[in-house]
Short mmCIF file of N, CA, C and O in Angstrom, two decimals:
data_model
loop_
_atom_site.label_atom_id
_atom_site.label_comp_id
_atom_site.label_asym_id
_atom_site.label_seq_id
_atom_site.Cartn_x
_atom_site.Cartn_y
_atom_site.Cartn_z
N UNK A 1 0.82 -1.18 0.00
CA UNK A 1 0.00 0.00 0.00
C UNK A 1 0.87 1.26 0.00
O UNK A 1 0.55 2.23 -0.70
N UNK A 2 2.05 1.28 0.83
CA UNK A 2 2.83 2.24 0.43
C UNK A 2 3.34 2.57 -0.67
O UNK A 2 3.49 3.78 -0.86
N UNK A 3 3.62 1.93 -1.37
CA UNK A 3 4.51 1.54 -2.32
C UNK A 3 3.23 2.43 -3.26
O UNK A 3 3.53 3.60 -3.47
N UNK A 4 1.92 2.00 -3.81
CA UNK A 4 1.27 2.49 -4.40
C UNK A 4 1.14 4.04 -4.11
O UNK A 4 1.56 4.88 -4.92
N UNK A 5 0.48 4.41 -2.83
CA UNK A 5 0.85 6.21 -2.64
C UNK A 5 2.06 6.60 -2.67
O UNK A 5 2.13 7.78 -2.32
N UNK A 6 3.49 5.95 -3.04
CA UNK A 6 4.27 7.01 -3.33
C UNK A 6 4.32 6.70 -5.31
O UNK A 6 4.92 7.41 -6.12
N UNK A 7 3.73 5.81 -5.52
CA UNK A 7 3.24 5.74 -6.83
C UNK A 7 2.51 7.03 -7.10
O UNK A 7 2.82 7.84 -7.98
N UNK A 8 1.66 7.12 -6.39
CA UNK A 8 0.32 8.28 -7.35
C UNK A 8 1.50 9.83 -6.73
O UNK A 8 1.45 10.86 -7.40
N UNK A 9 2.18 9.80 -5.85
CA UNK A 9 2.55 10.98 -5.65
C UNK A 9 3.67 10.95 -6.58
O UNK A 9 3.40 11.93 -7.27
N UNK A 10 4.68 10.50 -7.02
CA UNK A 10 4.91 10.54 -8.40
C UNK A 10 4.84 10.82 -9.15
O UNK A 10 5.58 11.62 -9.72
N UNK A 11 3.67 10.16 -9.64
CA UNK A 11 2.71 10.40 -10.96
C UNK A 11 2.35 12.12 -10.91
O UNK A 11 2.73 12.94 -11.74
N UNK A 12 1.62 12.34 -9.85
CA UNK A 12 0.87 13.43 -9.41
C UNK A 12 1.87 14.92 -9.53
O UNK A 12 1.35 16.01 -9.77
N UNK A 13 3.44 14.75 -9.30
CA UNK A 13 4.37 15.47 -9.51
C UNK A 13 5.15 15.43 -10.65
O UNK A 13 6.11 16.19 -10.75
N UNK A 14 4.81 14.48 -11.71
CA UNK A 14 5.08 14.62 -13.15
C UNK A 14 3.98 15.28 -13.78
O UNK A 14 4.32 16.15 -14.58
N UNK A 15 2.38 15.04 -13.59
CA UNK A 15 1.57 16.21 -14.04
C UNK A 15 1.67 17.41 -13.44
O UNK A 15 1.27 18.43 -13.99
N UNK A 16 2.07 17.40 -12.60
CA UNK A 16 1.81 19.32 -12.03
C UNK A 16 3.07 19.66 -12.93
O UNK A 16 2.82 20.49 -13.80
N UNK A 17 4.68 19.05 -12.90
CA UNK A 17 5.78 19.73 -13.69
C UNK A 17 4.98 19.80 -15.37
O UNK A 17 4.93 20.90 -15.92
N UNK A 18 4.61 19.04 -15.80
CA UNK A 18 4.28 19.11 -16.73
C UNK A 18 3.50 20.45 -17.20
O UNK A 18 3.91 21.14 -18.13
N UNK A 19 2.23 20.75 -16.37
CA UNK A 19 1.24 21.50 -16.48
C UNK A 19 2.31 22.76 -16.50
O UNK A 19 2.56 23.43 -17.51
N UNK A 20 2.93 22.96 -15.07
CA UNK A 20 3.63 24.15 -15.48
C UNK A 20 4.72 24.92 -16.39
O UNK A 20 5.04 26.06 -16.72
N UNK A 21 5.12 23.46 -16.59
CA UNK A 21 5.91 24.15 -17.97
C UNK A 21 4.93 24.34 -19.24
O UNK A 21 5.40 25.03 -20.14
N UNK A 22 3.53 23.80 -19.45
CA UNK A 22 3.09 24.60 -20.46
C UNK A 22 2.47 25.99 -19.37
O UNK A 22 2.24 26.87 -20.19
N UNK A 23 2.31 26.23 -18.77
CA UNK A 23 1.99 27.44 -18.34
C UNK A 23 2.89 28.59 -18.62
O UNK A 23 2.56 29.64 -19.17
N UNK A 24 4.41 28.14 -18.03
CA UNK A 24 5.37 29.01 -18.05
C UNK A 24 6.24 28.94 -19.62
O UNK A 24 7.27 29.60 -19.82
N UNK A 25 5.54 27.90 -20.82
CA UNK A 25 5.52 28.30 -21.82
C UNK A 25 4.79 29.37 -22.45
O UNK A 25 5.49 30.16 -23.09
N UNK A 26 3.43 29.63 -22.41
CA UNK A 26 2.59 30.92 -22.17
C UNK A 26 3.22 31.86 -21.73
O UNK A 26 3.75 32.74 -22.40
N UNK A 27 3.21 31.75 -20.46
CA UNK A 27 3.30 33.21 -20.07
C UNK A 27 4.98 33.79 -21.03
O UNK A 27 5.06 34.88 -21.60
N UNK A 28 6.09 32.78 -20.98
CA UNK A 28 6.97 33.55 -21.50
C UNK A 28 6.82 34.14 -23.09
O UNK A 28 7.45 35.13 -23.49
N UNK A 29 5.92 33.38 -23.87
CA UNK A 29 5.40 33.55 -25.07
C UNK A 29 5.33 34.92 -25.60
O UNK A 29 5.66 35.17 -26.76
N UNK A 30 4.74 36.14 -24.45
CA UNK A 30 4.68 37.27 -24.59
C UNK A 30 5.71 37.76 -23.80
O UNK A 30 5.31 38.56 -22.96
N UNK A 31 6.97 37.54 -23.79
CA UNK A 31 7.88 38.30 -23.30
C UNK A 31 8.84 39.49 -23.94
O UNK A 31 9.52 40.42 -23.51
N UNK A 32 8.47 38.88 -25.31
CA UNK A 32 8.67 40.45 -25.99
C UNK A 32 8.28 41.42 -25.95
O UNK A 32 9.06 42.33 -26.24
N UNK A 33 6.92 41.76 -25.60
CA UNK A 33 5.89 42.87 -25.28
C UNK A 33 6.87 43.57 -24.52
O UNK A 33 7.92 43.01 -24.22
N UNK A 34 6.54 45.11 -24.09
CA UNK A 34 7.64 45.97 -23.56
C UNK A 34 6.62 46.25 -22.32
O UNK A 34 6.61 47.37 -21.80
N UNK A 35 5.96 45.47 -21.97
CA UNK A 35 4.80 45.38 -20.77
C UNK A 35 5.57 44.11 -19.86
O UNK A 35 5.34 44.02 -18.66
N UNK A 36 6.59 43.07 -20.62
CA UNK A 36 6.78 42.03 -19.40
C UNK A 36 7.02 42.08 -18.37
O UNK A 36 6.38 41.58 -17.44
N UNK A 37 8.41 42.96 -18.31
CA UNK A 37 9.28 42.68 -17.14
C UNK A 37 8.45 43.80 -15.95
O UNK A 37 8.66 43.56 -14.76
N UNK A 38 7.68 44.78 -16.24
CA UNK A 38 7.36 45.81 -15.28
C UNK A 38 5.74 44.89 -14.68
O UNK A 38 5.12 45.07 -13.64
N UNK A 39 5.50 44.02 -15.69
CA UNK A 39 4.18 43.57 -15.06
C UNK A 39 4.44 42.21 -14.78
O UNK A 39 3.50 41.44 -14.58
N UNK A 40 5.66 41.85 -14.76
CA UNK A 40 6.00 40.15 -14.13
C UNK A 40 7.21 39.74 -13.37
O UNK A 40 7.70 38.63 -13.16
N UNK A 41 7.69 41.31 -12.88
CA UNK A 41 8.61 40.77 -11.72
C UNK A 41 8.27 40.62 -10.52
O UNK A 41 9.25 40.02 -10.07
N UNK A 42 7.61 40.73 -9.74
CA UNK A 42 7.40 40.19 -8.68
C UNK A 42 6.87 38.70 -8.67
O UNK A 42 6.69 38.11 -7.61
N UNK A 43 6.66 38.21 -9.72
CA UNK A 43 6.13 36.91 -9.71
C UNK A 43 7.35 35.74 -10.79
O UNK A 43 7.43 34.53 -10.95
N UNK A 44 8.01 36.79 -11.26
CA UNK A 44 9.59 36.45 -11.75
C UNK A 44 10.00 34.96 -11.28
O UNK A 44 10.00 33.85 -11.82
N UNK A 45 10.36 35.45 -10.04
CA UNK A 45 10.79 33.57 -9.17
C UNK A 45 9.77 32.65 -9.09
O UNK A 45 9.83 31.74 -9.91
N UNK A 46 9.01 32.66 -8.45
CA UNK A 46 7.86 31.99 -8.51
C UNK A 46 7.86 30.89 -9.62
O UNK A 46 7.90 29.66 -9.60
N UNK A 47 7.81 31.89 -10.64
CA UNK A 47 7.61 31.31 -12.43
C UNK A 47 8.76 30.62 -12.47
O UNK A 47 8.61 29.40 -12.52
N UNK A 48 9.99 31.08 -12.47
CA UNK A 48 10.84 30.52 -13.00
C UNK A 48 11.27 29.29 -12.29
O UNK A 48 11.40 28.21 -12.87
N UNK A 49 11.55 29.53 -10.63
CA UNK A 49 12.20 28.19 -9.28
C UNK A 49 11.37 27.88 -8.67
O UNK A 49 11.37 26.68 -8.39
N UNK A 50 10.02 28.88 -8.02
CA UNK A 50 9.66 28.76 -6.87
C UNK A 50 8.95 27.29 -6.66
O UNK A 50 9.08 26.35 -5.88
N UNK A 51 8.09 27.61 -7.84
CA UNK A 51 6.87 26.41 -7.87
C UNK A 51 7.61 24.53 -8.11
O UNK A 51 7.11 23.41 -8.05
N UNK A 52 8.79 24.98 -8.36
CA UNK A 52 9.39 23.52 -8.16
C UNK A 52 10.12 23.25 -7.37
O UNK A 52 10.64 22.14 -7.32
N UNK A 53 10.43 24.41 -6.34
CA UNK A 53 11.12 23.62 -5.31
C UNK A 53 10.07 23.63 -4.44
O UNK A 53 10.35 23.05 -3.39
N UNK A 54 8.69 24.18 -4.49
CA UNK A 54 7.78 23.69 -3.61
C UNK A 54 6.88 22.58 -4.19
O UNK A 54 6.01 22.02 -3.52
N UNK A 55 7.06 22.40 -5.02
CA UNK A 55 6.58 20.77 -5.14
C UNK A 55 7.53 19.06 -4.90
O UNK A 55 7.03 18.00 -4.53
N UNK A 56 9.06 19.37 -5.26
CA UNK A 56 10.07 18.46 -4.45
C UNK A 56 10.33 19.21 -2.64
O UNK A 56 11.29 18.78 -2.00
N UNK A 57 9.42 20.28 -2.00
CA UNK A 57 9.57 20.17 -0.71
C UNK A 57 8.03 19.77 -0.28
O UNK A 57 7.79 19.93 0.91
N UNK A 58 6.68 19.15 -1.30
CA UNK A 58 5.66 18.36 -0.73
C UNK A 58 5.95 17.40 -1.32
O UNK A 58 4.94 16.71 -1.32
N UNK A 59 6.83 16.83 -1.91
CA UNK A 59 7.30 15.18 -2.31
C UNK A 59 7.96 14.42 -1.33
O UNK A 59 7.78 13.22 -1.12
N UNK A 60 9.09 15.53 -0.45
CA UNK A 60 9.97 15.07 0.15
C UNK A 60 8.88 14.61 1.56
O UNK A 60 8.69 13.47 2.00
N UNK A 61 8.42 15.62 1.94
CA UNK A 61 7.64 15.72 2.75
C UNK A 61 6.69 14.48 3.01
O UNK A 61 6.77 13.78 4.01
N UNK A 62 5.84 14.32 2.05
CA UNK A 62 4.98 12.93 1.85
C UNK A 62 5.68 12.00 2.22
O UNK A 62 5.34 11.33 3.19
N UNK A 63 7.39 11.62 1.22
CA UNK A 63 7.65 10.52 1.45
C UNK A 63 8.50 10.31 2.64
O UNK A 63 8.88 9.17 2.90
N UNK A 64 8.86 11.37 3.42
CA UNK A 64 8.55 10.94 4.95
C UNK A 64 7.97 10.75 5.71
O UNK A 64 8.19 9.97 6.63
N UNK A 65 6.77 11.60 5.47
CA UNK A 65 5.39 11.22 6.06
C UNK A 65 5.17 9.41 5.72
O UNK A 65 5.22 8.80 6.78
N UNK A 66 5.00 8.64 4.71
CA UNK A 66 4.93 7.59 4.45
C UNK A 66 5.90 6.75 4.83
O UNK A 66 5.74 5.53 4.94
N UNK A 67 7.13 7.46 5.07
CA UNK A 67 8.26 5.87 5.81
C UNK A 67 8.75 6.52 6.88
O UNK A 67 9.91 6.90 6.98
N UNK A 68 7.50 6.73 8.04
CA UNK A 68 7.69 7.22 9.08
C UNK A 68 8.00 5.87 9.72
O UNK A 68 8.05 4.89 8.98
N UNK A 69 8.17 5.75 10.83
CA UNK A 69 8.03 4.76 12.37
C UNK A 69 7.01 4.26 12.51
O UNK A 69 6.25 4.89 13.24
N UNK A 70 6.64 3.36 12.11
CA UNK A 70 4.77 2.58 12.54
C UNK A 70 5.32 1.28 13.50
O UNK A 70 6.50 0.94 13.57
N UNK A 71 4.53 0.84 14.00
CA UNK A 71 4.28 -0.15 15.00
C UNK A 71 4.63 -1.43 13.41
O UNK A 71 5.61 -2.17 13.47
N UNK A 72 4.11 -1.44 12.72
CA UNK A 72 4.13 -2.36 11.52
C UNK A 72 6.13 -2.25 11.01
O UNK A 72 6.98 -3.12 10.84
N UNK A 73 6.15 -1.00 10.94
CA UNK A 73 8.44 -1.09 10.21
C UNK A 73 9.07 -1.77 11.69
O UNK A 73 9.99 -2.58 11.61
N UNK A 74 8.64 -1.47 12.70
CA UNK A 74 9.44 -1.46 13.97
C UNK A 74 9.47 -2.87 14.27
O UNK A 74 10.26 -3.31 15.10
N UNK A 75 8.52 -3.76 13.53
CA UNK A 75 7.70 -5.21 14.05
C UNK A 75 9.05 -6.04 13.21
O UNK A 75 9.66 -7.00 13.67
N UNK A 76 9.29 -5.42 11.93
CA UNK A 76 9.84 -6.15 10.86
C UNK A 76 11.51 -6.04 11.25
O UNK A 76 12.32 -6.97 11.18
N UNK A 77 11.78 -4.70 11.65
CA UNK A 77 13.12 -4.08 12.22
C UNK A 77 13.62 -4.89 13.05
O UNK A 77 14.79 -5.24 12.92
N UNK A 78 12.87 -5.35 14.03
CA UNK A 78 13.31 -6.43 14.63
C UNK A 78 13.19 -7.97 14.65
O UNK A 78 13.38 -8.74 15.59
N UNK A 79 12.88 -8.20 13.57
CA UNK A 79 12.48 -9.92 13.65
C UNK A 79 13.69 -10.17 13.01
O UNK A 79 14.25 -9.56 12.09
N UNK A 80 14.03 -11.29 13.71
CA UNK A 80 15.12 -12.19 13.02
C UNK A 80 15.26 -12.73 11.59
O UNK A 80 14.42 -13.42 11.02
N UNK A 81 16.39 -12.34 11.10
CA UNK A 81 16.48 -12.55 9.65
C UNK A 81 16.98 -14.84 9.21
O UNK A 81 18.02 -15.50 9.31
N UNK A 82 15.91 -15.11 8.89
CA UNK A 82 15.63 -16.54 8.61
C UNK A 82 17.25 -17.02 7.84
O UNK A 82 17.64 -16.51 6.79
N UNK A 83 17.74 -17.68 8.32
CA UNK A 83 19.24 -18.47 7.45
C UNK A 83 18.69 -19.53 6.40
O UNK A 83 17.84 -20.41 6.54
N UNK A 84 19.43 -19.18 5.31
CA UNK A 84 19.10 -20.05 4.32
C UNK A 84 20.44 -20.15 3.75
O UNK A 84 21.33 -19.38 3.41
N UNK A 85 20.18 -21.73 3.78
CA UNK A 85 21.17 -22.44 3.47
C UNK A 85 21.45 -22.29 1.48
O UNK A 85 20.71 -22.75 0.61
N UNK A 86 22.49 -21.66 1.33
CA UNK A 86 22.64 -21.48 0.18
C UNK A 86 24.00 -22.16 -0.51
O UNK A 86 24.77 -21.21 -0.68
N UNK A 87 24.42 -22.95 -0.82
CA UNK A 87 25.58 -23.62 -1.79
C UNK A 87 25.63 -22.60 -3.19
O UNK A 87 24.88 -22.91 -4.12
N UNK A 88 26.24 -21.78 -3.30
CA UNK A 88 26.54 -21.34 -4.52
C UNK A 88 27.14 -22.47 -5.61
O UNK A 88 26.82 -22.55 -6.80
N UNK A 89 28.00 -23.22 -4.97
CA UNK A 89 28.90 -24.12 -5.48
C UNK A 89 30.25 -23.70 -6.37
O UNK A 89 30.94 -24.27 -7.21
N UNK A 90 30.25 -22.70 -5.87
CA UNK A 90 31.76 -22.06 -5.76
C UNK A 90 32.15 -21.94 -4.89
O UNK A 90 31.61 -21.90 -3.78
N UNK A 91 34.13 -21.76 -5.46
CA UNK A 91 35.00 -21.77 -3.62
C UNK A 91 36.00 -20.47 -4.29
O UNK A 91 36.52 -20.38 -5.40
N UNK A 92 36.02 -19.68 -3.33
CA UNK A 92 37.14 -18.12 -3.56
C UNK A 92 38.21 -18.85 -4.56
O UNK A 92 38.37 -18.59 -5.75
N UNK A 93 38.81 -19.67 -3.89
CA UNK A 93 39.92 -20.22 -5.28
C UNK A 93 40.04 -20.12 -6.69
O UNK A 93 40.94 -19.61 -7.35
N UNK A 94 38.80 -20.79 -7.10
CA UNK A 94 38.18 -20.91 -8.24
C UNK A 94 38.64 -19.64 -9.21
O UNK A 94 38.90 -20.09 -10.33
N UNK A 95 38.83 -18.22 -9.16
CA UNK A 95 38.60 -17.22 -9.32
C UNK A 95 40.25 -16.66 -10.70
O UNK A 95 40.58 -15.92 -11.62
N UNK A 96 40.61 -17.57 -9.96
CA UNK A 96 41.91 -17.79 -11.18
C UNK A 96 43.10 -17.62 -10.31
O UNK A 96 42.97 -17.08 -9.21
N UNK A 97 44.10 -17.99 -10.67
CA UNK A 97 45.36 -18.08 -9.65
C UNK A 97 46.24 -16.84 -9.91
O UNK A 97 47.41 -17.00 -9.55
N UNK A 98 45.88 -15.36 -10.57
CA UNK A 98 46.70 -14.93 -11.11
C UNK A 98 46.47 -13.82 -9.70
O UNK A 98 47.55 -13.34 -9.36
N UNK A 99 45.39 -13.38 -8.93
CA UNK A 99 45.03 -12.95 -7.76
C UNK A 99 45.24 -13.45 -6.57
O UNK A 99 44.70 -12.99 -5.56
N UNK A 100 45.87 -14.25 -6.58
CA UNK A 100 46.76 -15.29 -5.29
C UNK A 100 47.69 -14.12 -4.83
O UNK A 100 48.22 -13.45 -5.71
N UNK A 101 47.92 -13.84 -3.53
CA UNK A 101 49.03 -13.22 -3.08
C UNK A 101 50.52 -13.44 -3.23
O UNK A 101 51.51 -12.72 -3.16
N UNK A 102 50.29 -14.73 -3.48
CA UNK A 102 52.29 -14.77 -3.57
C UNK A 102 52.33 -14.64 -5.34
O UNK A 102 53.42 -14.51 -5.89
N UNK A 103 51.12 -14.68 -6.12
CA UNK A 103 51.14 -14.06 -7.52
C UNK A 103 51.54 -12.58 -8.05
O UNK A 103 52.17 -12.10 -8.99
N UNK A 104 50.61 -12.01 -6.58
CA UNK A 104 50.27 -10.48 -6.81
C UNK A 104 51.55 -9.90 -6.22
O UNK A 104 51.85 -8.73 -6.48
N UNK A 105 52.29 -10.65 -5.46
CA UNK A 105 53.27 -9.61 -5.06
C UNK A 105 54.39 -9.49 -6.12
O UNK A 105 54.71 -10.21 -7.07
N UNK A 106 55.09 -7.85 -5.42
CA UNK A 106 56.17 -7.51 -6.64
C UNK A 106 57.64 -8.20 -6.12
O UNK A 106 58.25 -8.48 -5.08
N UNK A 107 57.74 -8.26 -7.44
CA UNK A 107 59.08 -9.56 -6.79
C UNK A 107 60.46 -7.74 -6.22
O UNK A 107 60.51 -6.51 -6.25
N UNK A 108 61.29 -9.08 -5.76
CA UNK A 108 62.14 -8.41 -4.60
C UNK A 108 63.07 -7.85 -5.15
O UNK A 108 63.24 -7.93 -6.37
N UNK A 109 63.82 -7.20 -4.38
CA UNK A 109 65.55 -6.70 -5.42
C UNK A 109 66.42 -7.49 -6.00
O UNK A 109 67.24 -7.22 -6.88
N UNK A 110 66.13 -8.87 -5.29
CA UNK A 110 67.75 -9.85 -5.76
C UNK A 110 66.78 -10.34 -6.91
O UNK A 110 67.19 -10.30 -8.07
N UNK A 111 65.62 -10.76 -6.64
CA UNK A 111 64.80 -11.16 -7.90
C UNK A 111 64.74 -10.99 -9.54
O UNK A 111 64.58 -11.77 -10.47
N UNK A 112 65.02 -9.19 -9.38
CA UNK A 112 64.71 -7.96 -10.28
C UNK A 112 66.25 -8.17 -11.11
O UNK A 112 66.50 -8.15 -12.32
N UNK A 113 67.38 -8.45 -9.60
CA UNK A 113 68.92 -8.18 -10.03
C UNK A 113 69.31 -9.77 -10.95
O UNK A 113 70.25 -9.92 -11.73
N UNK A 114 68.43 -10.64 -10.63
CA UNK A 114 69.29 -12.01 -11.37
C UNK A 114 68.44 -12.36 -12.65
O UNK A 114 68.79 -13.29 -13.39
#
C-alpha cells in the first residue's frame, strides 16, 4: 500500500511539472511585449524556481510522512532474519590463480637483479 501512494505521488508530480511548464511556456510567449518585465517581476521567481522547489519540498515531505516509524516497520526491524542455506557451489579459489598473493606480489631486489 505504500509503495502504491508514493506511486500516485509521483505520478501526481510529473503532471503538475508538466502542467507548469506549459503554463510558463505561455506566459513567457509574450515576453517580448515591452509590458513584461514591469508587469511580471514580482512573480519572476515563482515562475521561473519557486513552484518547483515547492513541489520536491511536498514530495519530500509525503515521502517521509509515508516511511515514518509505525508499530508495523518497527515489528519487521526487529524480527530475526531466517538463514538459508545457500551452496553457490563455488569456492574463492576458483577465481583464477593470477590474484593469489604470492602471484600479486612484486618480486624483490635480488629477484629484479638475477
Amino acid at each position: 500500500m505504500m509503495y502504491k501512494k508514493l506511486w500516485w505521488c509521483i505520478l501526481a508530480s510529473i503532471v503538475i511539472i508538466f502542467g507548469f511548464f506549459f503554463l510558463n511556456s505561455f506566459t513567457f510567449a509574450e515576453r517580448s511585449s515591452p509590458d513584461f518585465v514591469p508587469n511580471h517581476w514580482k512573480t519572476r521567481w515563482f515562475i521561473l524556481d519557486g513552484w518547483l522547489n515547492l513541489v520536491y519540498m511536498v514530495d519530500i515531505a509525503y515521502v517521509a510522512y509515508l516511511w515514518r516509524p509505525t508499530a508495523n516497520n518497527r515489528r519487521f526491524a526487529m524480527s530475526d532474519e531466517l538463514a538459508q542455506d545457500d551452496d553457490g557451489g563455488f569456492d574463492m579459489g576458483s577465481f583464477g590463480g593470477s590474484l593469489d598473493e604470492e602471484d600479486a606480489r612484486s618480486p624483490t631486489r635480488e629477484e629484479v637483479m638475477n
